[in-house]
Coordinates of C-alpha atoms in Angstrom, one line a residue:
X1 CA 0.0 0.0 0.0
X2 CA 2.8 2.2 0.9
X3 CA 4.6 1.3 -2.9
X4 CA 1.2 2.6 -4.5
X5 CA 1.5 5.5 -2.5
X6 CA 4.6 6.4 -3.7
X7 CA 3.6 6.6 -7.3
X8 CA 2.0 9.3 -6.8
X9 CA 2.8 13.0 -7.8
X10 CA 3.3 15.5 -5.3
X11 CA -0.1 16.9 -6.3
X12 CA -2.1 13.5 -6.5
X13 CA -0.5 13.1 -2.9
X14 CA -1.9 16.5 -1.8
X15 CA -5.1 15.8 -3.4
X16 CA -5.4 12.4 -1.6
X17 CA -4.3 14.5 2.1
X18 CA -7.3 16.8 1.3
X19 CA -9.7 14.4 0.8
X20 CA -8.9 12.4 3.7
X21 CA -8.6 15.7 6.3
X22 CA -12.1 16.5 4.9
X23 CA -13.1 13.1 5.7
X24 CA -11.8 13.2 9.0
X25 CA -14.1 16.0 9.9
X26 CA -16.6 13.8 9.0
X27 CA -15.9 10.8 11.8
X28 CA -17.4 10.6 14.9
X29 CA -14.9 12.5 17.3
X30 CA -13.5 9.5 19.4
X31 CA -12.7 7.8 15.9
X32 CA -10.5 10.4 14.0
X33 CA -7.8 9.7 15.7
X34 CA -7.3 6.3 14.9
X35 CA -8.3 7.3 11.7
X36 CA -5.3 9.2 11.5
X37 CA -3.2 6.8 12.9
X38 CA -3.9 4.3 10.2
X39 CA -3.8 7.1 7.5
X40 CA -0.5 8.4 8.8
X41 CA 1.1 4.6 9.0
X42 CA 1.0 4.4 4.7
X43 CA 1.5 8.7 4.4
X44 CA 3.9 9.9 7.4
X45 CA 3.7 13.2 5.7
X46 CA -0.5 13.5 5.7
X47 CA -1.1 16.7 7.5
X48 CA 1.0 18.4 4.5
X49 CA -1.1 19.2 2.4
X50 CA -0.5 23.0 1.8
X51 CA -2.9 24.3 4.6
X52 CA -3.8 23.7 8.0
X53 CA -6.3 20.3 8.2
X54 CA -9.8 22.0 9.7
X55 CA -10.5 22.6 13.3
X56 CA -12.7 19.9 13.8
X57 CA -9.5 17.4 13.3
X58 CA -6.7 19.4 14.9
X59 CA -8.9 19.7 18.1
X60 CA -9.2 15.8 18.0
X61 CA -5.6 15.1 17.5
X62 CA -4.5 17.9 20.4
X63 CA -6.8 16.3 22.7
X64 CA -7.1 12.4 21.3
X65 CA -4.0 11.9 19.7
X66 CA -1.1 10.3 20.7
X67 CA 2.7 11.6 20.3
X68 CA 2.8 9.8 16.9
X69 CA 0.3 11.9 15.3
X70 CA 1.1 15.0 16.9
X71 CA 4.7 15.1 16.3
X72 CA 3.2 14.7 13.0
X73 CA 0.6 17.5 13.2
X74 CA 3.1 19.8 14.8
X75 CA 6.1 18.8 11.6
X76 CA 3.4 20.7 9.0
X77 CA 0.8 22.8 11.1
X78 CA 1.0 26.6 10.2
X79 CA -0.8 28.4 12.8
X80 CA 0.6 29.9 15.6
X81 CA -2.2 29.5 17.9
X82 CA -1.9 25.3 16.7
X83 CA 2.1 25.3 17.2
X84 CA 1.6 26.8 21.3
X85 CA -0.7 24.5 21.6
X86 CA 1.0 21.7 20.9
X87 CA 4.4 22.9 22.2
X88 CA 2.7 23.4 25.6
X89 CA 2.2 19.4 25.6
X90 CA 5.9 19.2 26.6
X91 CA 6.5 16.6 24.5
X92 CA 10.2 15.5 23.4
X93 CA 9.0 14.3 19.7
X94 CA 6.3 16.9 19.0
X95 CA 8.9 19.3 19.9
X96 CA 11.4 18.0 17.7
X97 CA 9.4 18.5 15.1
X98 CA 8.1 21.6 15.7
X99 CA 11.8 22.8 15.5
X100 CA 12.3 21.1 12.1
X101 CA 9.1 23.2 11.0
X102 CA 10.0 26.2 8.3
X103 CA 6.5 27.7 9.2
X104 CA 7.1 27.9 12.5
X105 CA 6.1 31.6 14.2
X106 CA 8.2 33.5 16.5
X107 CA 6.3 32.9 19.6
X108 CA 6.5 29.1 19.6
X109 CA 10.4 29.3 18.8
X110 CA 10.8 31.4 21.6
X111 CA 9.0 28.8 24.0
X112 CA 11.2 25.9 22.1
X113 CA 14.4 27.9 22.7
X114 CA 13.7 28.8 26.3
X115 CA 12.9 24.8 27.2
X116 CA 15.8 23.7 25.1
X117 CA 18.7 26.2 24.0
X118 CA 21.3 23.5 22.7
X119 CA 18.2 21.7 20.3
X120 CA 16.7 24.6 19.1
X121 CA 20.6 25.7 18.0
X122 CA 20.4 22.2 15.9
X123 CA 16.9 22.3 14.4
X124 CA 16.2 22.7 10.7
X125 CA 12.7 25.3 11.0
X126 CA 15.8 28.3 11.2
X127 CA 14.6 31.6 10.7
X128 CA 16.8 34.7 11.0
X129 CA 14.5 37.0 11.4
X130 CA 13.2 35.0 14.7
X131 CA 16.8 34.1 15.6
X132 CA 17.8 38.1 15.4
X133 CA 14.3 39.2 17.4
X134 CA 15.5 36.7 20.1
X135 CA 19.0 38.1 20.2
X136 CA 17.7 41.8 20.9
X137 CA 14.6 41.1 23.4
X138 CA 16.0 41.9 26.3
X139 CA 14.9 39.1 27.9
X140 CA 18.2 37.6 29.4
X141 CA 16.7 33.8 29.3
X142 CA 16.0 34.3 25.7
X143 CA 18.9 36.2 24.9
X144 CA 21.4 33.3 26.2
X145 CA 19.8 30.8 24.4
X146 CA 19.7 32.7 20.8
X147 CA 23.7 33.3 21.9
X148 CA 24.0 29.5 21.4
X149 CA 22.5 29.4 18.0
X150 CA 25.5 30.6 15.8
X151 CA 23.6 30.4 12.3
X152 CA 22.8 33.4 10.1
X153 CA 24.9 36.6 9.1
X154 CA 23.8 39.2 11.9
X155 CA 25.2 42.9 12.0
X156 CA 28.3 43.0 14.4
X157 CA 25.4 45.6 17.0
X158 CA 23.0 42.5 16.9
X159 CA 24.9 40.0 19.0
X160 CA 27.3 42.8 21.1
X161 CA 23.5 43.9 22.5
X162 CA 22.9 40.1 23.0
X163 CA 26.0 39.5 24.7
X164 CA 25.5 43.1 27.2
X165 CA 22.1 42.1 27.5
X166 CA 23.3 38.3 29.1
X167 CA 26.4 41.0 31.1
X168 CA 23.4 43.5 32.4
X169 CA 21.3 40.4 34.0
X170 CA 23.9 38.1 35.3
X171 CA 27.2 39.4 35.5
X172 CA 30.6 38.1 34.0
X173 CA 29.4 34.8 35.6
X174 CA 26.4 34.6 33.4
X175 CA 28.8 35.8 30.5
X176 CA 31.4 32.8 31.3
X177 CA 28.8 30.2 31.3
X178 CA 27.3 30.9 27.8
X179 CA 30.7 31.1 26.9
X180 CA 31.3 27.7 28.1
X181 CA 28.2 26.1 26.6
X182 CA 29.2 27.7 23.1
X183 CA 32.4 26.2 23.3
X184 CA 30.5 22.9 24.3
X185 CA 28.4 22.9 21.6
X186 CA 31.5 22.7 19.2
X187 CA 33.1 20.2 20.9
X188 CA 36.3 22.1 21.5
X189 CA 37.7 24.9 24.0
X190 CA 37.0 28.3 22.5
X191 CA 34.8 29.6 19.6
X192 CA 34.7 29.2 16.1
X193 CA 36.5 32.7 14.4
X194 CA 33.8 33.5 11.9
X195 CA 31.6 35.5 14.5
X196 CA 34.6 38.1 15.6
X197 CA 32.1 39.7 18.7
X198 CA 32.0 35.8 19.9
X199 CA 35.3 35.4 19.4
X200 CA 36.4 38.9 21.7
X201 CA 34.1 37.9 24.0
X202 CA 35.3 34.8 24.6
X203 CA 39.1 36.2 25.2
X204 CA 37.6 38.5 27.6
X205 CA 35.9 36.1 29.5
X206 CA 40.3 33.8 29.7
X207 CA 41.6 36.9 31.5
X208 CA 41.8 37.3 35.2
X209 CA 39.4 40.8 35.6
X210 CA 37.9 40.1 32.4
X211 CA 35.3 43.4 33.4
X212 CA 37.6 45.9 31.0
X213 CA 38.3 43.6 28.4
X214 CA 34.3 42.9 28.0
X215 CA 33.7 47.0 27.8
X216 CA 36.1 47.0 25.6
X217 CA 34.8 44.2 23.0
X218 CA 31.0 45.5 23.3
X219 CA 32.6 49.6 22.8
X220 CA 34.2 48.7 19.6
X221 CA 30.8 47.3 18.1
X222 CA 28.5 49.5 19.6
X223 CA 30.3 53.1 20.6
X224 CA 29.9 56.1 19.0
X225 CA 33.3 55.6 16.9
X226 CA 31.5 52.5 15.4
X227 CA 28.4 54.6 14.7
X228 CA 30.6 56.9 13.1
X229 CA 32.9 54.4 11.0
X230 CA 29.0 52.7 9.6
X231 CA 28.2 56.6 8.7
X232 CA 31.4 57.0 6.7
X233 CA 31.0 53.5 4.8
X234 CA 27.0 54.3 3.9
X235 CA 28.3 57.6 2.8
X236 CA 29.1 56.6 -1.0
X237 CA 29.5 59.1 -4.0
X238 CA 28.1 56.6 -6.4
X239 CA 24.7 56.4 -4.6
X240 CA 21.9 58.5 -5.1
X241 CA 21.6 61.1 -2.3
X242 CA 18.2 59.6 -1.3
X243 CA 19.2 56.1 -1.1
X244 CA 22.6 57.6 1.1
X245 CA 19.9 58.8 3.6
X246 CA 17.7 55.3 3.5
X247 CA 20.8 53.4 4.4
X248 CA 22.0 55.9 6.8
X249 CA 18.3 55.6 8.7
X250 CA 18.8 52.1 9.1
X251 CA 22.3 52.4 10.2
X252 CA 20.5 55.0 13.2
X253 CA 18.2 52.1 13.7
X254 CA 20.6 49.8 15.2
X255 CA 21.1 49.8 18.9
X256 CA 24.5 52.1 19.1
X257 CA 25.0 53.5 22.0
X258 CA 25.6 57.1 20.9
X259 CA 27.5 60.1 23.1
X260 CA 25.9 63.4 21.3
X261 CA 29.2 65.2 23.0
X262 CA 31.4 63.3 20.7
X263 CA 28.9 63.3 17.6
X264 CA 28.9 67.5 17.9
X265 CA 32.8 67.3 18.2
X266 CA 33.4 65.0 14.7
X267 CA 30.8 67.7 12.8
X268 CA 32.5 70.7 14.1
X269 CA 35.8 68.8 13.3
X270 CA 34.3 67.8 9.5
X271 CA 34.2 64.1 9.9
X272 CA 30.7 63.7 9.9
X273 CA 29.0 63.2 6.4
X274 CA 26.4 66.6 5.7
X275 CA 23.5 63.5 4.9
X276 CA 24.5 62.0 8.3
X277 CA 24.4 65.3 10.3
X278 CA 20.7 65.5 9.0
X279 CA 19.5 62.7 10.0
X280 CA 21.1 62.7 13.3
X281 CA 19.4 66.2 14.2
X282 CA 16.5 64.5 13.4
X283 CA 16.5 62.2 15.9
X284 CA 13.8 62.7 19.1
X285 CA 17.0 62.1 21.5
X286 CA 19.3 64.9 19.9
X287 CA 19.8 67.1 22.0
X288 CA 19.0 70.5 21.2
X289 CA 22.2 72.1 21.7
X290 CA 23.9 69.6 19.3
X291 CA 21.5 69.7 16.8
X292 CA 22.3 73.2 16.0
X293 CA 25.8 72.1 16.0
X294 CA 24.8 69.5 13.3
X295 CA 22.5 71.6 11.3
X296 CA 25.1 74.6 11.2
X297 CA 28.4 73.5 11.9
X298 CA 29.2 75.9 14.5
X299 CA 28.3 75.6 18.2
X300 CA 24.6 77.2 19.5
X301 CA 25.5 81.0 20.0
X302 CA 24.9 81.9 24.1
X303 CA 21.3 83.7 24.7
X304 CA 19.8 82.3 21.3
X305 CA 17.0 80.3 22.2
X306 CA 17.5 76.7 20.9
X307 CA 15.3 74.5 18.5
X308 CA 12.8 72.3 20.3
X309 CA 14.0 68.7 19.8
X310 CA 12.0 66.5 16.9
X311 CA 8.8 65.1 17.2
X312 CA 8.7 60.9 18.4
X313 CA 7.7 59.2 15.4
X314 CA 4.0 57.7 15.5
X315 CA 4.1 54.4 16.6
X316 CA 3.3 51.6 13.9
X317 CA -0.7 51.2 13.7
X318 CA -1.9 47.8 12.6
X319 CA -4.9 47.6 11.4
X320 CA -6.5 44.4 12.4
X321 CA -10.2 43.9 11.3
X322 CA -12.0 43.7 14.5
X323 CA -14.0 40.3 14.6
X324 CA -17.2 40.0 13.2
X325 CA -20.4 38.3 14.4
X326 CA -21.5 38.5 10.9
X327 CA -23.5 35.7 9.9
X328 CA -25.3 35.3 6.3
X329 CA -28.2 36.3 5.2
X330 CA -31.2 33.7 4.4
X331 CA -31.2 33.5 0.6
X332 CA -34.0 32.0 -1.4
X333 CA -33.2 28.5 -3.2
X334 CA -31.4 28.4 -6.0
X335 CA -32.0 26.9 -9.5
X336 CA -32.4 22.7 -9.2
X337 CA -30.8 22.6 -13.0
X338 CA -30.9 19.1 -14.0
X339 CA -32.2 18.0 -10.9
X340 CA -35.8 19.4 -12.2
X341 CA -38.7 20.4 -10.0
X342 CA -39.8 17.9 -8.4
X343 CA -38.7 15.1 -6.0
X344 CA -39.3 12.6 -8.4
X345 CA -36.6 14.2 -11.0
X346 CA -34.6 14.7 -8.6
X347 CA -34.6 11.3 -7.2
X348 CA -34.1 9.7 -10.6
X349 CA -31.7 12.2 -11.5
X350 CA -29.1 11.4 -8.9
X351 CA -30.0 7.3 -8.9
X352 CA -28.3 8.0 -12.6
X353 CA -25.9 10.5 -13.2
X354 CA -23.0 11.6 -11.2
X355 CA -22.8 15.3 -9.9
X356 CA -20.3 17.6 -10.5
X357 CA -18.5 20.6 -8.4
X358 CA -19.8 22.9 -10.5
X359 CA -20.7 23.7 -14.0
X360 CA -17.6 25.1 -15.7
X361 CA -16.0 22.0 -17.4
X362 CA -19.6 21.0 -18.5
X363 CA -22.1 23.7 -18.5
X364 CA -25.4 20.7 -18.4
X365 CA -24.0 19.1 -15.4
X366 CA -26.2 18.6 -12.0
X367 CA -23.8 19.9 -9.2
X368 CA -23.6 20.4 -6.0
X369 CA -25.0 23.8 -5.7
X370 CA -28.1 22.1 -7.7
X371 CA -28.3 19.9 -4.9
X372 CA -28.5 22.2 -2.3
X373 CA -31.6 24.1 -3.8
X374 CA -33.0 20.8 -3.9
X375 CA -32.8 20.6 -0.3
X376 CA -33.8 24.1 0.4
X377 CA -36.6 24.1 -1.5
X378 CA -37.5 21.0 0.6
X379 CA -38.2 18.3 -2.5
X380 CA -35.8 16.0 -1.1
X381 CA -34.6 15.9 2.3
X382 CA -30.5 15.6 3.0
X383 CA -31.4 12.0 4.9
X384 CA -32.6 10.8 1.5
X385 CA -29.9 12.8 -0.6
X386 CA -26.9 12.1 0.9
X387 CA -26.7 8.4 0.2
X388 CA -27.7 9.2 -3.2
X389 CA -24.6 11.4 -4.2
X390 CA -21.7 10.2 -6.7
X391 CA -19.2 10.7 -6.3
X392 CA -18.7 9.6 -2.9
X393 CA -15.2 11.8 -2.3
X394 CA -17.2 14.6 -3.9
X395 CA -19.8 14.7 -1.4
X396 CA -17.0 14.4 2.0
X397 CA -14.7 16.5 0.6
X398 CA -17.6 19.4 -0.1
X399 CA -19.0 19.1 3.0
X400 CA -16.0 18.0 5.3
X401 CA -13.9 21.4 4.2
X402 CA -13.6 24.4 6.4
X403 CA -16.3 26.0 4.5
X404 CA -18.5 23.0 4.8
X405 CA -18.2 22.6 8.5
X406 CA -18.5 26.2 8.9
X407 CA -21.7 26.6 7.5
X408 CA -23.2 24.8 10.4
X409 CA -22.6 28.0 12.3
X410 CA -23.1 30.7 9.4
X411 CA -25.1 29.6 7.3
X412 CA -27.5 26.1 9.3
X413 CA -30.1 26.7 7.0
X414 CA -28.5 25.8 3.7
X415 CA -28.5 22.9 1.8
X416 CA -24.5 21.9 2.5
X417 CA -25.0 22.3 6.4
X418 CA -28.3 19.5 6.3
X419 CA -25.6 17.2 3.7
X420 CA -22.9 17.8 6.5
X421 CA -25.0 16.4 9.1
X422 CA -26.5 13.7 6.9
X423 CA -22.9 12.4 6.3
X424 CA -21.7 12.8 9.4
X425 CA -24.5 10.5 10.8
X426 CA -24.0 7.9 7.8
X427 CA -20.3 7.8 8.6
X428 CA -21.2 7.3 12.5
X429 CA -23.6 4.7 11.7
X430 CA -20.7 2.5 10.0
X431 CA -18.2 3.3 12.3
X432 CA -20.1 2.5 15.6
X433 CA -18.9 -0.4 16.6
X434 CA -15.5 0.5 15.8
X435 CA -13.4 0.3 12.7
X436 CA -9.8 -1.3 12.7
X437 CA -6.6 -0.1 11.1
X438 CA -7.3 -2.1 7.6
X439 CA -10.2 -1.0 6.7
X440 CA -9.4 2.3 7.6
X441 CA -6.2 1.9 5.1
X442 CA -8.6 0.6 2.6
X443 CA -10.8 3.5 2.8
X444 CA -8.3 5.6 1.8
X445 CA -7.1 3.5 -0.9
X446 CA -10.6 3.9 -2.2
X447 CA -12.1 7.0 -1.4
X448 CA -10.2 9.6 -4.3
X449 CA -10.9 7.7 -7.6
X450 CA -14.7 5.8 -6.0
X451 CA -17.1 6.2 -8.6
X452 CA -20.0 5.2 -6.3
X453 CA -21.9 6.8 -3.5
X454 CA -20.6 6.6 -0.4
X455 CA -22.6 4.0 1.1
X456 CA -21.4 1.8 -1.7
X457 CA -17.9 2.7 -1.1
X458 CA -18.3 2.1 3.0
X459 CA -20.1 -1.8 1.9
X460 CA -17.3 -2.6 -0.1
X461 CA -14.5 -1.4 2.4
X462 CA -16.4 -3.9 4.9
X463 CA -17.0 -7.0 2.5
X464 CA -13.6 -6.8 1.6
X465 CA -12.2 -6.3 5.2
X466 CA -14.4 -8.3 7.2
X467 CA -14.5 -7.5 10.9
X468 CA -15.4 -9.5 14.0
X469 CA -18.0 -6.8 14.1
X470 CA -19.7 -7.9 11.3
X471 CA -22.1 -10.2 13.0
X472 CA -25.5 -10.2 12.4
X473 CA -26.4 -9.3 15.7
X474 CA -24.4 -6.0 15.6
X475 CA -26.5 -3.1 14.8
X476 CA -23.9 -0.9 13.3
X477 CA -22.2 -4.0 11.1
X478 CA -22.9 -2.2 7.8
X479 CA -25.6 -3.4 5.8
X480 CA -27.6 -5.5 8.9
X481 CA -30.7 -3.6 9.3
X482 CA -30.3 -3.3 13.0
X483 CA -33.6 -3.4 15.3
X484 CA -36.4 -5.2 12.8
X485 CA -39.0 -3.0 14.8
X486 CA -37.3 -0.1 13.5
X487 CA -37.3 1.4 10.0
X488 CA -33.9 1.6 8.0
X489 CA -32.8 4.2 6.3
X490 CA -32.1 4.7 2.6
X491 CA -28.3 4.0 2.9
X492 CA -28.9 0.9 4.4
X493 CA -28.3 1.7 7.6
X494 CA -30.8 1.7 10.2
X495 CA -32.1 5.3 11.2

């Protein structure tokens, strides 16, 4: 089953995961997850599928699942609301793969990196922009533990504020051990060359009072003097005088610590750039005195009053659409097409003919939207349609999306919520007295390329897997009419 599986293109294979997720919705609640579990034993990559399976199944594997199926979950998921979750299980394999997860968020890395510094420094879901957020967050936790991940090309400020951060919170002590646990991680005294802060840093930490060696290593990267030296080297003649500004802005963005006494004395002395004089004086924490030293090149004049100092830039608004309670309208019914007016057509009409998605590829097909107006106009009822629908994949998968499920809550009175119910309860009715590993397998063998209606599809999984509960005595063995007092569905079943 597996070798079939693996014949498949990458699409086929995401078309198959689809189906089956939308299926899953489908199952009574207690019997996704071994669902899963069987699913998941021929395709260890099911949950990628190029979006987040629905709610309905990622609450059942959350609280049903075992570590199995949520280290798979967590190797794929995409929502950072799914990824805490999970992460707050504690698990050792679910976190393992929610490090090797490239669409991990920031907040779940941070929780991974603060359980497990060393492992997070080894997983493959890196992302620098999370790894360079961690480094300058000021949280001294957080900060240690980025120290140990050494991947990425940061600026030489990014990891001197990490490494003063780790100094402000916990002294040269705090700074030796991080020290020690890089060098750990390489498996040799010392630290590798390539990061020059790491590597100062480190030779502060071998001397006996390493206190002036470290002010000395985090000075050279974040002084003034290297503030200056970065406004020199963005100062270029071949740019364009608005691009020299741009990168000069982002320069002033990093965290230098800046002494304005020593910025007023390198304009007055003519080594500061005109460009760069500008956009220091426009900073909110110039002070005035120097900004007329960087605006005029001369020192303020006694008794002149001095310019107020520049506006704080507005913070960043995000404009989040607040949540809506919205729920659709009540539309009339829609046309029945082929389906005709009357129960009787529409009866025949899907005993016969297969329905489609919709009417582009053929412009006579009956579809599905043709079945819901059926339903809403009340000629058939979705406990008499549902087993009637062919294909049987096109009926789950319709139904068993996020839209599908959704509509329960937005939109009850349609036709799609009534086939969602409908198929729920046919899929409950098979599945009651449990389903085992095989036939699940075979299920999903069968369900893409079916051609029949799902109850025809769920008889022929069971005659070819028989089960001990297939007796006649069970009343959910599929096919056995169940109590003879009571009346039995259309699909078989009894009602």
């Amino acid at each position: 089953m597996a070798g079939a599986a693996d014949r498949l293109s990458h699409s086929e294979r995401t078309t198959v995961r689809f189906h089956l997720m939308c299926l899953a919705t489908l199952l009574p609640y207690h019997q996704r997850p071994a669902a899963l579990e069987a699913w998941l034993g021929v395709d260890p990559a099911l949950f990628h599928m190029g979006s987040d399976p629905p709610a309905p199944v990622t609450e059942a594997v959350l609280r049903l699942g075992g570590a199995r199926l949520q280290a798979a979950l967590a190797a794929a998921v995409r929502s950072g609301d799914t990824q805490r979750a999970l992460c707050t299980l504690d698990i050792p394999e679910v976190d393992a793969a929610l490090r090797d997860n490239h669409q991990v968020d920031y907040g779940t890395t941070r929780l991974l990196r603060l359980r497990n510094p060393a492992a997070s420094a080894l997983g493959l879901g890196y992302h620098p922009g999370h790894h360079q957020r961690a480094l300058l967050s000021g949280e001294p936790d957080l900060v240690a533990a980025a120290l140990l991940d050494r991947r990425g090309e940061h600026r030489p400020t990014t990891r001197a504020t990490a490494w003063a951060t780790v100094r402000a919170h916990g002294g040269t002590a705090r700074v030796r051990g991080v020290v020690a646990a890089l060098g750990g991680l390489d498996g040799h005294d010392g630290l590798d060359d390539r990061d020059p802060t790491d590597a100062d840093i480190a030779l502060a930490c071998a001397e006996a009072d390493p206190e002036p060696f470290l002010d000395t290593a985090v000075e050279r990267r974040l002084g003034t003097g290297a503030l200056l030296r970065a406004l020199r080297a963005a100062h270029r003649g071949d740019r364009a005088p608005w691009v020299v500004r741009r990168t000069m802005a982002r320069v002033l963005k990093e965290p230098y610590r800046i002494d304005w006494a020593l910025i007023a004395a390198a304009r007055l002395g003519r080594r500061l750039p005109r460009t760069a004089a500008e956009v220091l004086a426009g900073r909110p924490d110039c002070p005035p005195e120097v900004a007329v030293v960087l605006r005029t090149g001369r020192p303020a004049r006694p008794g002149h009053r001095l310019p107020p100092p520049a506006p704080e830039p507005d913070a960043p608004k995000h404009c989040l659409p607040p949540r809506s309670a919205w729920v659709p309208e009540w539309k009339p019914p829609g046309d029945t097409g082929p389906l005709g007016e009357s129960a009787e057509s529409a009866r025949h009409a899907l005993r016969t003919r297969a329905l489609a998605f919709d009417a582009r590829t053929d412009p006579a097909a009956a579809t599905l939207g043709h079945l819901a107006a059926v339903i809403e106009r009340g000629l058939l009822s979705a406990f008499e349609a549902a087993p009637l629908v062919r294909p049987a994949s096109l009926l789950t998968s319709w139904v068993g999306q996020g839209s599908g499920w959704g509509s329960l809550s937005h939109a009850a009175w349609s036709g799609r919520a009534a086939l969602h119910v409908e198929t729920a309860a046919l899929l409950a009715r098979w599945a009651g007295g449990g389903v085992s590993a095989e036939r699940w397998v075979a299920l999903r063998s069968r369900l893409r390329n079916y051609p029949g209606s799902l109850p025809e599809l769920l008889a022929e999984v069971a005659a070819t897997h028989p089960d001990a509960t297939d007796s006649p005595g069970n009343p959910s063995s599929p096919g056995n009419p169940g109590d003879p007092d009571g009346p039995a569905g259309p699909d078989g079943f009894t009602a």
